[in-house]
mmCIF file of C-alpha atoms in Angstrom:
data_model
loop_
_atom_site.group_PDB
_atom_site.id
_atom_site.type_symbol
_atom_site.label_atom_id
_atom_site.label_comp_id
_atom_site.label_asym_id
_atom_site.label_seq_id
_atom_site.Cartn_x
_atom_site.Cartn_y
_atom_site.Cartn_z
ATOM 1 C CA MET A 1 -10.507 34.418 16.414
ATOM 2 C CA ARG A 2 -9.620 33.446 20.227
ATOM 3 C CA GLN A 3 -12.486 31.343 20.094
ATOM 4 C CA SER A 4 -11.809 29.502 17.207
ATOM 5 C CA ASN A 5 -8.357 28.882 18.495
ATOM 6 C CA THR A 6 -9.671 27.745 21.572
ATOM 7 C CA ARG A 7 -11.997 25.303 20.096
ATOM 8 C CA ALA A 8 -8.767 24.316 17.663
ATOM 9 C CA MET A 9 -6.841 23.186 20.900
ATOM 10 C CA VAL A 10 -9.478 21.599 22.604
ATOM 11 C CA GLU A 11 -10.118 19.376 19.128
ATOM 12 C CA THR A 12 -6.874 18.451 18.800
ATOM 13 C CA GLY A 13 -6.507 17.790 22.725
ATOM 14 C CA PHE A 14 -9.385 15.494 22.428
ATOM 15 C CA LEU A 15 -8.636 13.301 19.150
ATOM 16 C CA THR A 16 -4.842 13.103 20.036
ATOM 17 C CA ALA A 17 -6.287 11.179 23.036
ATOM 18 C CA ILE A 18 -8.431 8.979 20.610
ATOM 19 C CA ILE A 19 -5.224 8.260 18.695
ATOM 20 C CA VAL A 20 -2.860 7.225 21.585
ATOM 21 C CA VAL A 21 -6.075 4.911 22.783
ATOM 22 C CA LEU A 22 -6.108 3.464 19.318
ATOM 23 C CA THR A 23 -1.846 3.052 19.309
ATOM 24 C CA ILE A 24 -2.541 1.359 22.511
ATOM 25 C CA ILE A 25 -5.522 -1.166 21.105
ATOM 26 C CA GLY A 26 -3.547 -1.461 17.945
ATOM 27 C CA SER A 27 0.219 -2.639 19.570
ATOM 28 C CA ASN A 28 -1.574 -4.935 22.334
ATOM 29 C CA VAL A 29 -4.463 -6.740 20.120
ATOM 30 C CA PRO A 30 -2.656 -8.316 16.934
ATOM 31 C CA MET A 31 -5.897 -8.170 15.460
ATOM 32 C CA LEU A 32 -6.510 -5.039 15.680
ATOM 33 C CA GLY A 33 -2.965 -3.237 14.669
ATOM 34 C CA PHE A 34 -5.033 -1.441 11.943
ATOM 35 C CA LEU A 35 -6.188 0.963 14.222
ATOM 36 C CA ALA A 36 -2.753 1.894 14.723
ATOM 37 C CA THR A 37 -1.759 2.025 11.101
ATOM 38 C CA ILE A 38 -4.590 3.378 9.571
ATOM 39 C CA VAL A 39 -7.154 4.861 11.568
ATOM 40 C CA GLY A 40 -4.807 6.683 14.030
ATOM 41 C CA PRO A 41 -2.974 8.427 10.510
ATOM 42 C CA ALA A 42 -6.701 9.076 9.452
ATOM 43 C CA THR A 43 -7.439 11.055 12.622
ATOM 44 C CA LEU A 44 -4.324 12.937 12.270
ATOM 45 C CA ALA A 45 -5.284 13.779 8.828
ATOM 46 C CA VAL A 46 -8.501 15.217 10.162
ATOM 47 C CA VAL A 47 -6.569 17.492 12.444
ATOM 48 C CA GLY A 48 -4.717 18.891 9.734
ATOM 49 C CA VAL A 49 -7.672 19.304 7.572
ATOM 50 C CA ARG A 50 -9.827 21.332 9.974
ATOM 51 C CA TRP A 51 -7.160 23.629 11.633
ATOM 52 C CA GLY A 52 -4.017 23.076 9.431
ATOM 53 C CA SER A 53 -0.409 21.205 9.902
ATOM 54 C CA LYS A 54 0.819 23.361 12.913
ATOM 55 C CA TYR A 55 -1.884 21.290 14.774
ATOM 56 C CA SER A 56 -1.688 17.779 13.009
ATOM 57 C CA CYS A 57 2.173 18.240 14.064
ATOM 58 C CA SER A 58 1.232 19.255 17.737
ATOM 59 C CA ALA A 59 -1.070 16.107 18.239
ATOM 60 C CA ALA A 60 1.939 13.914 17.167
ATOM 61 C CA VAL A 61 3.889 15.574 19.559
ATOM 62 C CA GLY A 62 1.162 15.272 22.195
ATOM 63 C CA THR A 63 0.651 11.479 21.053
ATOM 64 C CA PHE A 64 4.231 10.890 21.598
ATOM 65 C CA PHE A 65 4.936 12.525 25.194
ATOM 66 C CA LEU A 66 1.607 10.638 26.382
ATOM 67 C CA LEU A 67 3.111 7.337 25.109
ATOM 68 C CA SER A 68 5.990 8.368 26.765
ATOM 69 C CA PHE A 69 4.435 7.754 29.841
ATOM 70 C CA ILE A 70 3.164 4.585 29.019
ATOM 71 C CA TYR A 71 6.045 2.501 26.692
ATOM 72 C CA GLY A 72 9.071 4.719 27.619
ATOM 73 C CA PRO A 73 10.561 7.858 25.178
ATOM 74 C CA LEU A 74 12.249 5.085 22.608
ATOM 75 C CA MET A 75 8.649 2.969 21.988
ATOM 76 C CA ALA A 76 6.459 6.409 22.135
ATOM 77 C CA LEU A 77 9.523 7.672 19.297
ATOM 78 C CA LEU A 78 9.098 4.674 17.226
ATOM 79 C CA GLU A 79 5.036 4.406 17.485
ATOM 80 C CA THR A 80 4.575 7.753 16.383
ATOM 81 C CA VAL A 81 7.277 7.951 13.856
ATOM 82 C CA THR A 82 5.359 5.060 12.046
ATOM 83 C CA PHE A 83 2.313 6.841 11.139
ATOM 84 C CA SER A 84 2.694 10.321 11.897
ATOM 85 C CA LEU A 85 4.551 11.946 8.614
ATOM 86 C CA MET A 86 1.627 9.919 6.931
ATOM 87 C CA GLY A 87 -0.991 11.042 8.358
ATOM 88 C CA ILE A 88 0.355 14.784 8.150
ATOM 89 C CA CYS A 89 1.156 14.294 4.655
ATOM 90 C CA ILE A 90 -2.926 13.006 4.028
ATOM 91 C CA GLY A 91 -4.573 16.294 6.138
ATOM 92 C CA GLU A 92 -1.991 18.571 3.798
ATOM 93 C CA GLY A 93 -2.636 16.802 1.100
ATOM 94 C CA TYR A 94 -6.375 17.689 0.768
ATOM 95 C CA ARG A 95 -6.313 21.265 2.352
ATOM 96 C CA ALA A 96 -3.934 21.821 -0.336
ATOM 97 C CA GLN A 97 -6.027 20.068 -2.778
ATOM 98 C CA TRP A 98 -3.232 18.071 -4.243
ATOM 99 C CA ASN A 99 -3.726 15.440 -7.313
ATOM 100 C CA GLY A 100 -4.605 12.040 -7.039
ATOM 101 C CA VAL A 101 -0.657 10.863 -7.726
ATOM 102 C CA LYS A 102 0.476 13.510 -5.029
ATOM 103 C CA LYS A 103 -2.155 12.428 -2.613
ATOM 104 C CA ILE A 104 -0.907 8.963 -3.095
ATOM 105 C CA LEU A 105 2.755 9.374 -3.497
ATOM 106 C CA ILE A 106 3.770 11.607 -1.340
ATOM 107 C CA PRO A 107 2.402 10.346 2.255
ATOM 108 C CA ALA A 108 3.870 6.704 0.564
ATOM 109 C CA SER A 109 7.183 8.370 0.569
ATOM 110 C CA ALA A 110 6.769 9.875 4.084
ATOM 111 C CA PHE A 111 5.469 6.221 5.687
ATOM 112 C CA VAL A 112 8.805 4.807 3.979
ATOM 113 C CA VAL A 113 11.251 7.024 4.934
ATOM 114 C CA ALA A 114 9.346 6.520 8.659
ATOM 115 C CA ALA A 115 9.826 3.157 8.338
ATOM 116 C CA ILE A 116 13.550 3.987 7.207
ATOM 117 C CA LEU A 117 13.624 5.599 10.357
ATOM 118 C CA VAL A 118 12.209 3.396 12.520
ATOM 119 C CA PHE A 119 14.199 0.071 11.065
ATOM 120 C CA PHE A 120 17.477 2.461 11.999
ATOM 121 C CA ILE A 121 16.546 3.615 15.206
ATOM 122 C CA SER A 122 15.866 -0.074 16.444
ATOM 123 C CA TYR A 123 19.410 -1.412 14.609
ATOM 124 C CA VAL A 124 21.530 1.217 16.439
ATOM 125 C CA VAL A 125 20.085 1.957 19.464
ATOM 126 C CA MET A 126 17.990 -1.333 20.216
ATOM 127 C CA ASN A 127 20.701 -3.742 18.354
ATOM 128 C CA VAL A 128 18.059 -5.217 16.187
ATOM 129 C CA ASP A 129 19.825 -7.384 13.491
ATOM 130 C CA TYR A 130 17.258 -7.305 10.575
ATOM 131 C CA MET A 131 19.771 -9.625 8.646
ATOM 132 C CA SER A 132 19.857 -12.382 11.427
ATOM 133 C CA LEU A 133 15.807 -12.071 12.102
ATOM 134 C CA TYR A 134 15.654 -12.823 8.554
ATOM 135 C CA THR A 135 18.103 -15.843 7.684
ATOM 136 C CA GLN A 136 16.656 -17.413 10.839
ATOM 137 C CA PHE A 137 12.682 -16.646 9.291
ATOM 138 C CA GLU A 138 14.005 -18.063 6.118
ATOM 139 C CA THR A 139 15.906 -21.300 7.883
ATOM 140 C CA GLU A 140 12.631 -22.118 9.829
ATOM 141 C CA PHE A 141 10.525 -21.541 6.369
ATOM 142 C CA ASN A 142 12.184 -24.410 4.555
ATOM 143 C CA THR A 143 12.613 -26.664 7.468
ATOM 144 C CA SER A 144 9.175 -26.478 7.760
ATOM 145 C CA LEU A 145 8.448 -26.841 4.264
ATOM 146 C CA ARG A 146 10.424 -29.759 4.159
ATOM 147 C CA GLU A 147 8.407 -31.134 7.177
ATOM 148 C CA THR A 148 5.650 -30.864 5.326
ATOM 149 C CA TYR A 149 6.585 -32.415 2.249
ATOM 150 C CA SER A 150 8.111 -35.572 4.084
ATOM 151 C CA GLN A 151 4.750 -35.952 5.530
ATOM 152 C CA GLN A 152 3.255 -35.938 1.562
ATOM 153 C CA ASP A 153 3.437 -38.812 -0.709
ATOM 154 C CA MET A 154 5.884 -37.041 -2.768
ATOM 155 C CA ASP A 155 9.098 -38.490 -4.214
ATOM 156 C CA ALA A 156 12.608 -36.763 -4.052
ATOM 157 C CA ALA A 157 11.812 -35.063 -7.715
ATOM 158 C CA GLN A 158 8.745 -33.722 -6.548
ATOM 159 C CA GLN A 159 10.545 -32.236 -3.472
ATOM 160 C CA LEU A 160 13.330 -30.674 -5.171
ATOM 161 C CA ALA A 161 11.509 -28.729 -7.868
ATOM 162 C CA ILE A 162 9.251 -26.865 -5.110
ATOM 163 C CA GLN A 163 11.992 -26.163 -3.004
ATOM 164 C CA GLN A 164 13.830 -24.506 -5.847
ATOM 165 C CA GLN A 165 10.690 -22.748 -6.825
ATOM 166 C CA VAL A 166 10.297 -21.541 -3.452
ATOM 167 C CA GLU A 167 13.548 -20.433 -3.444
ATOM 168 C CA SER A 168 13.497 -18.561 -6.553
ATOM 169 C CA SER A 169 10.592 -16.969 -5.080
ATOM 170 C CA LEU A 170 12.012 -15.777 -2.105
ATOM 171 C CA THR A 171 15.100 -14.235 -3.543
ATOM 172 C CA PHE A 172 12.683 -12.745 -6.182
ATOM 173 C CA MET A 173 11.001 -10.753 -2.930
ATOM 174 C CA LYS A 174 14.644 -10.423 -1.463
ATOM 175 C CA SER A 175 15.733 -8.387 -4.591
ATOM 176 C CA ALA A 176 12.314 -6.280 -5.155
ATOM 177 C CA PHE A 177 11.829 -5.252 -1.204
ATOM 178 C CA ALA A 178 11.877 -1.891 -2.096
ATOM 179 C CA THR A 179 9.394 -2.021 -4.404
ATOM 180 C CA MET A 180 7.109 -4.307 -2.371
ATOM 181 C CA VAL A 181 7.283 -1.476 0.631
ATOM 182 C CA PHE A 182 7.052 0.947 -1.335
ATOM 183 C CA PHE A 183 3.065 -0.195 -2.965
ATOM 184 C CA SER A 184 2.456 -1.703 0.301
ATOM 185 C CA ALA A 185 3.112 1.788 1.832
ATOM 186 C CA SER A 186 0.475 3.220 -1.186
ATOM 187 C CA VAL A 187 -2.488 0.977 -0.078
ATOM 188 C CA ILE A 188 -1.854 2.207 3.410
ATOM 189 C CA THR A 189 -1.709 5.301 2.385
ATOM 190 C CA PHE A 190 -5.153 4.535 0.089
ATOM 191 C CA MET A 191 -6.990 3.420 2.505
ATOM 192 C CA THR A 192 -6.324 5.837 4.805
ATOM 193 C CA SER A 193 -6.744 8.419 2.894
ATOM 194 C CA LYS A 194 -10.315 7.164 1.813
ATOM 195 C CA LEU A 195 -10.901 6.864 6.080
ATOM 196 C CA ALA A 196 -9.919 10.172 6.270
ATOM 197 C CA ALA A 197 -12.265 10.972 3.892
ATOM 198 C CA ILE A 198 -15.455 9.327 5.182
ATOM 199 C CA ILE A 199 -14.740 11.191 8.581
ATOM 200 C CA LEU A 200 -14.414 14.610 7.098
ATOM 201 C CA ARG A 201 -17.396 14.119 5.435
ATOM 202 C CA ARG A 202 -19.170 13.281 8.068
ATOM 203 C CA VAL A 203 -18.337 16.219 10.281
ATOM 204 C CA GLY A 204 -19.408 18.321 7.681
ATOM 205 C CA MET A 205 -16.170 18.964 5.776
ATOM 206 C CA PRO A 206 -16.051 17.174 2.361
ATOM 207 C CA VAL A 207 -13.351 17.423 0.592
ATOM 208 C CA GLU A 208 -12.177 16.452 -2.926
ATOM 209 C CA GLU A 209 -11.941 12.768 -2.886
ATOM 210 C CA LEU A 210 -9.534 10.386 -4.753
ATOM 211 C CA PRO A 211 -10.635 9.733 -8.292
ATOM 212 C CA PRO A 212 -13.074 6.298 -8.468
ATOM 213 C CA CYS A 213 -11.505 2.952 -9.420
ATOM 214 C CA GLY A 214 -12.838 3.373 -13.162
ATOM 215 C CA LYS A 215 -11.463 6.518 -13.656
ATOM 216 C CA TRP A 216 -7.643 5.571 -12.609
ATOM 217 C CA GLN A 217 -5.080 5.505 -15.557
ATOM 218 C CA MET A 218 -1.795 4.145 -14.759
ATOM 219 C CA PRO A 219 1.308 5.901 -17.143
ATOM 220 C CA LYS A 220 1.440 4.529 -20.631
ATOM 221 C CA TRP A 221 5.211 3.611 -19.877
ATOM 222 C CA ALA A 222 4.118 0.697 -17.421
ATOM 223 C CA PRO A 223 4.026 -1.901 -19.775
ATOM 224 C CA PHE A 224 6.969 -0.835 -21.201
ATOM 225 C CA LEU A 225 8.751 -1.087 -17.504
ATOM 226 C CA LEU A 226 7.588 -4.153 -17.219
ATOM 227 C CA ALA A 227 9.039 -5.371 -20.277
ATOM 228 C CA ILE A 228 12.344 -3.932 -19.498
ATOM 229 C CA GLY A 229 12.441 -5.679 -15.947
ATOM 230 C CA ILE A 230 11.647 -9.011 -17.449
ATOM 231 C CA ILE A 231 14.647 -8.777 -20.090
ATOM 232 C CA LEU A 232 17.147 -7.377 -17.210
ATOM 233 C CA ASN A 233 15.784 -10.831 -15.230
ATOM 234 C CA TYR A 234 16.492 -12.927 -17.871
ATOM 235 C CA TRP A 235 19.958 -11.153 -17.915
ATOM 236 C CA ALA A 236 20.436 -12.167 -14.428
ATOM 237 C CA ASN A 237 19.554 -15.198 -14.608
ATOM 238 C CA VAL A 238 21.495 -16.143 -17.778
ATOM 239 C CA LYS A 239 24.558 -13.772 -17.646
ATOM 240 C CA GLY A 240 25.037 -13.768 -14.144
ATOM 241 C CA ILE A 241 24.906 -9.834 -14.129
ATOM 242 C CA GLU A 242 24.627 -8.678 -10.501
ATOM 243 C CA ILE A 243 23.115 -5.421 -10.528
ATOM 244 C CA ALA A 244 20.795 -7.144 -13.105
ATOM 245 C CA MET A 245 19.563 -9.456 -10.063
ATOM 246 C CA TRP A 246 18.751 -6.159 -8.108
ATOM 247 C CA ILE A 247 16.958 -3.626 -10.593
ATOM 248 C CA GLY A 248 15.010 -6.716 -12.829
ATOM 249 C CA PRO A 249 12.798 -8.023 -9.602
ATOM 250 C CA ASN A 250 12.245 -4.440 -8.786
ATOM 251 C CA LEU A 251 11.183 -3.553 -12.375
ATOM 252 C CA VAL A 252 9.310 -6.480 -13.222
ATOM 253 C CA LEU A 253 7.425 -6.081 -9.733
ATOM 254 C CA ALA A 254 6.838 -1.937 -10.355
ATOM 255 C CA GLY A 255 5.379 -2.446 -13.954
ATOM 256 C CA ALA A 256 3.304 -5.885 -13.176
ATOM 257 C CA VAL A 257 1.923 -3.943 -10.077
ATOM 258 C CA LEU A 258 0.920 -0.907 -12.556
ATOM 259 C CA CYS A 259 -0.351 -2.811 -15.232
ATOM 260 C CA ALA A 260 -2.485 -4.613 -12.744
ATOM 261 C CA ILE A 261 -3.842 -1.656 -11.037
ATOM 262 C CA GLN A 262 -5.015 -0.778 -14.731
ATOM 263 C CA GLY A 263 -6.414 -3.849 -15.350
ATOM 264 C CA VAL A 264 -8.081 -3.651 -12.164
ATOM 265 C CA ALA A 265 -9.823 -0.234 -13.150
ATOM 266 C CA CYS A 266 -10.670 -1.024 -16.621
ATOM 267 C CA VAL A 267 -12.732 -4.096 -15.747
ATOM 268 C CA TRP A 268 -14.535 -1.662 -13.572
ATOM 269 C CA SER A 269 -14.913 1.358 -15.711
ATOM 270 C CA ILE A 270 -16.543 -1.746 -18.557
ATOM 271 C CA PHE A 271 -18.843 -3.075 -15.535
ATOM 272 C CA GLU A 272 -19.906 0.612 -14.781
ATOM 273 C CA SER A 273 -20.449 1.271 -18.604
ATOM 274 C CA TYR A 274 -23.036 -1.809 -18.481
ATOM 275 C CA ARG A 275 -24.658 -0.780 -15.257
ATOM 276 C CA VAL A 276 -23.734 -3.860 -13.640
ATOM 277 C CA GLY A 277 -24.159 -3.923 -9.484
ATOM 278 C CA LYS A 278 -20.869 -2.355 -7.664
ATOM 279 C CA SER A 279 -21.793 -6.061 -5.506
ATOM 280 C CA TRP A 280 -21.074 -8.023 -8.845
ATOM 281 C CA ARG A 281 -17.673 -5.772 -9.816
ATOM 282 C CA THR A 282 -16.513 -6.236 -6.646
ATOM 283 C CA ILE A 283 -16.896 -9.797 -6.335
ATOM 284 C CA VAL A 284 -15.438 -10.119 -10.141
ATOM 285 C CA LEU A 285 -12.395 -8.073 -9.190
ATOM 286 C CA ALA A 286 -11.645 -10.576 -6.446
ATOM 287 C CA VAL A 287 -12.123 -13.965 -8.235
ATOM 288 C CA LEU A 288 -10.321 -12.440 -11.036
ATOM 289 C CA LEU A 289 -7.381 -11.004 -8.710
ATOM 290 C CA LEU A 290 -7.309 -14.379 -7.041
ATOM 291 C CA MET A 291 -7.227 -16.847 -9.368
ATOM 292 C CA PHE A 292 -6.066 -15.393 -12.808
ATOM 293 C CA PRO A 293 -3.884 -12.699 -11.442
ATOM 294 C CA GLN A 294 -1.795 -12.527 -14.535
ATOM 295 C CA THR A 295 -5.497 -12.185 -16.558
ATOM 296 C CA ILE A 296 -5.937 -8.598 -15.231
ATOM 297 C CA VAL A 297 -2.350 -7.588 -15.738
ATOM 298 C CA VAL A 298 -2.100 -8.719 -19.387
ATOM 299 C CA LEU A 299 -5.714 -6.826 -19.436
ATOM 300 C CA GLY A 300 -4.005 -3.588 -18.118
ATOM 301 C CA ILE A 301 -1.432 -4.081 -20.987
ATOM 302 C CA ILE A 302 -3.645 -3.713 -23.664
ATOM 303 C CA ASP A 303 -5.556 -0.778 -21.815
ATOM 304 C CA SER A 304 -2.782 1.027 -21.872
ATOM 305 C CA ILE A 305 -1.909 0.499 -25.463
ATOM 306 C CA PHE A 306 -5.359 0.711 -27.080
ATOM 307 C CA ASP A 307 -7.388 2.210 -24.209
ATOM 308 C CA LEU A 308 -10.109 -0.635 -24.236
ATOM 309 C CA ARG A 309 -12.190 1.450 -21.131
ATOM 310 C CA ARG A 310 -12.835 4.516 -24.418
ATOM 311 C CA HIS A 311 -14.251 1.922 -26.878
ATOM 312 C CA PHE A 312 -16.633 0.010 -24.471
ATOM 313 C CA SER A 313 -18.207 2.966 -23.279
ATOM 314 C CA GLU A 314 -18.974 4.422 -26.834
ATOM 315 C CA ARG A 315 -20.067 0.954 -27.501
ATOM 316 C CA SER A 316 -22.442 0.972 -24.511
ATOM 317 C CA ASN A 317 -23.378 4.487 -25.100
ATOM 318 C CA GLN A 318 -24.440 3.472 -28.829
ATOM 319 C CA THR A 319 -26.468 0.239 -27.278
ATOM 320 C CA LYS A 320 -28.272 2.739 -25.056
ATOM 321 C CA TYR A 321 -29.540 4.913 -28.374
#
């Protein structure tokens, strides 16, 4: 038992040093920011799976103290809080064998909580005014946009139409900011979980990974959530209902993203049933998401209602025989 504990402590200390190095590189080299955002939490998750949450928490505390000598206690706290909660939750999820939904939602929620704490500490202690920063960004963006339009051969009516469309998009993004943050946290959690599973498999500790893309199944109420959001958004624009201006965009974005994920899973499953290679599946999905995202959302709605994957799978099986 003593030997096992010694090994756990040594390995935790070694991985803590790796996390510190990754955090320093990710914080100072913008192109390598993913090292602090994804690889760092994945390393914490590996510690949690191999030795338990006690050691992953110890690694996070050790990371804080080591970074304090470099950045100071405040910046070290901000850097550590950002990724520690998510990494610890991912490790506990694999160790406790949570289902796929919990493996994404709980670490993503922890990441959002950590982001809120970081914003709060920055606002209270460092006097960072995020509203002023956003207003300044919006002003500079609109100014650069007008300069771009003025350099092109556009009449005043065209410039005004594009400007109104951009302002409408910015207003929508500002209203749906909470949902955007949560889904961004979910994407980061998914990537971190996959990386942690790969590392654990390499070190001889395979874990129950997240379901493959073709098996993803979003809630049946996702299309209805999108429909309710569209209705509320319409009422907000026509009737001027204040609360609908905030709820509507969030429901629209949440419903659209869930339906898009369902559509991606549907396309992947259909190609898989016809034995299309993974490279071609990835290329087709990338083209659809970049060029025709609405098609993916509509396909996700249809799959949620009519279960297209089951029909294509049955047809493919009949074709084989």
